[in-house]
């Protein structure tokens, strides 16, 4: 058949236009009974199932999630961890920040473009809810993957700590004034792929891309493939120049994509060990460490042979991820326009309850979601005082912001920024103290990621460019510490948020739970600087995402 060239070209042109597709998910969120580790409990699942389904898309696609809350007793919401949400800051998902919590029998549509390839995840960002189960993988495929052709198969390795009690119970115990050492709840177990585990069939000559994700509320995970070396190709959804690692450590919310290859001399079944790290400082030579929760998976070459050899790990010395190099070799932003210095520590509030503080202030959720305040207070939205005690920080459009995090505490904490990858210019070793502020040598080509570990009694120096107008949280990704208030709020390019609008279903959720959605932190639409009604004392009881439908 003869096709005129012009017509053929037109078809090709059309094909490239429709290349970017839409992936749709209709999800009912509900309680499901599950026993991922042999212990039965209620978990928050999707469409009457658990584990929650993956989101899979290709770069440029639009993802649509119709989320229907069928929990009869809790509110909900979803955050898409690592997705930039350009230009949809109202789809980022944290309750009280970019939306109101979704009450039972309400639904909300999330719609956004996935503009960068990689391994991401989604999770509830609503009052300590995700450790009860509402989380899943979000994989964005890359037709132009620079590592294309280097691997034959891919697998997701999602690891988590696991609790037998629900989140509300464990947070209530943690916040109690009798918990004088501010101890977080200790996990009861470790899960891999939500209890389903993972074994990978290993074939001579083949290479496997393993997309590792840590879903944990608290524990980091150590990983070793015995005796295979991992080639790390991506961190937190950003390609890096491949680097060998014998061991990796993933803090809560971090991801690594690694290649593992069968060697010519391989024969047999090889264990890989995943160990939950709940120690104060894995780099400490003096701390006595505990490794109470392990999982052993296998690279299986011969299924007829038993899977009974175990990894021998005498010492966990994971590779230092602050030295990874970005794949494109991008240089560090040369200087900064704004310095955001955050000293954090544990603290007590006015009533003697345990909190975490940033520059001596704990994050206190306000009546109006912060993005809604930014969108409805006109010229006043550049004034941090109108947002209440959410630890607000204003960045102008395209400011290069340098975030300096000083960890006063004696344990490490993973810090996550919404809406951006940041550059990790420097990450001090454990115990070096606060950022000296001068005479620093920064990485020339720093890795970019969205979650970085700040070492005990040490600091980290990060930079990002505020080209994504919106309200973006910067917080410790230990979920229990979020519930203690270890969060700051970045209001980026506020002048560009003044024309922002919100979908009707999002506003309907606010109306249904009786939350104002306009004006300053207290919902004052007449005078944004009038702080009457701001919440200045954290609540003295904790009920998480609980919601009573009778009244
Ligand atoms: C932890 O999970 C494993 C299964 O993965 C199970 O055999 C073990 O009993 C669990 N431990 C506890 C304390 O529940
Ligand atoms: C969600 O629940 C409604 C009933 O409330 C049902 O009609 C619908 O089919 C469910 N959707 C899915 C995807 O299971
Ligand atoms: C792995 O190999 C076993 C036995 O050879 C086979 O039954 C199983 O389906 C394979 N699994 C995958 C994921 O290919
Ligand atoms: C878990 O693995 C570590 C090695 O990382 C080992 O020292 C520890 O004894 C193991 N824990 C258990 C409970 O088997
Ligand atoms: C594994 O099991 C096989 C068969 O039962 C046994 O011969 C072998 O010694 C076991 N290996 C280890 C390391 O326990
Ligand atoms: C926090 O409070 C302490 C003790 O009151 C004080 O020394 C310190 O300067 C304060 N830090 C900030 C960042 O305000
Ligand atoms: C942002 O600032 C950088 C550095 O000053 C500049 O190179 C870039 O062109 C600016 N981008 C925009 C979109 O204004
Ligand atoms: C730090 O830098 C200043 C100049 O910027 C220099 O005078 C000083 O000697 C340096 N200190 C150290 C310890 O290198
Ligand atoms: C606001 O308007 C500007 C200019 O018309 C546009 O570029 C921007 O995308 C709009 N922002 C929102 C959040 O609608
Ligand atoms: C501030 O607002 C409150 C009520 O929202 C009102 O009673 C009070 O008069 C206002 N104060 C000023 C100075 O406008
Ligand atoms: C707005 O409230 C502030 C603080 O309460 C007050 O000082 C100011 O006069 C008020 N402005 C107007 C126009 O009422
Ligand atoms: C809500 O319902 C679930 C499932 O029945 C139950 O496990 C949980 O304790 C209930 N209450 C709250 C406040 O979540
Ligand atoms: Cu923390």
mmCIF file of C-alpha atoms and ligand atoms in Angstrom, residues 36-39 162 164 187-192 195 293-295, ligand 1:
data_model
loop_
_atom_site.group_PDB
_atom_site.id
_atom_site.type_symbol
_atom_site.label_atom_id
_atom_site.label_comp_id
_atom_site.label_asym_id
_atom_site.label_seq_id
_atom_site.Cartn_x
_atom_site.Cartn_y
_atom_site.Cartn_z
ATOM 1 C CA UNK A 36 1.776 -9.612 56.630
ATOM 2 C CA UNK A 37 3.974 -11.210 59.305
ATOM 3 C CA UNK A 38 1.592 -13.750 60.749
ATOM 4 C CA UNK A 39 -0.026 -11.315 63.183
ATOM 5 C CA UNK A 162 5.885 -3.023 60.909
ATOM 6 C CA UNK A 164 1.235 -4.758 65.528
ATOM 7 C CA UNK A 187 8.763 -1.800 65.463
ATOM 8 C CA UNK A 188 7.500 -5.349 65.943
ATOM 9 C CA UNK A 189 8.837 -6.651 62.665
ATOM 10 C CA UNK A 190 10.230 -6.004 59.197
ATOM 11 C CA UNK A 191 8.231 -6.544 56.010
ATOM 12 C CA UNK A 192 9.422 -6.945 52.439
ATOM 13 C CA UNK A 195 4.971 -9.428 53.742
ATOM 14 C CA UNK A 293 14.546 -7.650 62.565
ATOM 15 C CA UNK A 294 16.035 -9.244 59.464
ATOM 16 C CA UNK A 295 14.719 -10.576 56.195
HETATM 17 C C1 LIG B 1 8.109 -11.445 61.883
HETATM 18 O O1 LIG B 1 7.768 -11.875 60.589
HETATM 19 C C2 LIG B 1 8.113 -13.221 60.305
HETATM 20 C C3 LIG B 1 7.640 -13.518 58.901
HETATM 21 O O2 LIG B 1 8.173 -12.629 58.004
HETATM 22 C C4 LIG B 1 7.459 -14.167 61.268
HETATM 23 O O3 LIG B 1 7.912 -15.453 61.033
HETATM 24 C C5 LIG B 1 7.773 -13.745 62.698
HETATM 25 O O4 LIG B 1 7.050 -14.549 63.576
HETATM 26 C C6 LIG B 1 7.405 -12.309 62.917
HETATM 27 N N1 LIG B 1 7.784 -11.878 64.242
HETATM 28 C C7 LIG B 1 6.905 -11.386 65.088
HETATM 29 C C8 LIG B 1 7.455 -10.945 66.408
HETATM 30 O O5 LIG B 1 5.730 -11.299 64.841
#
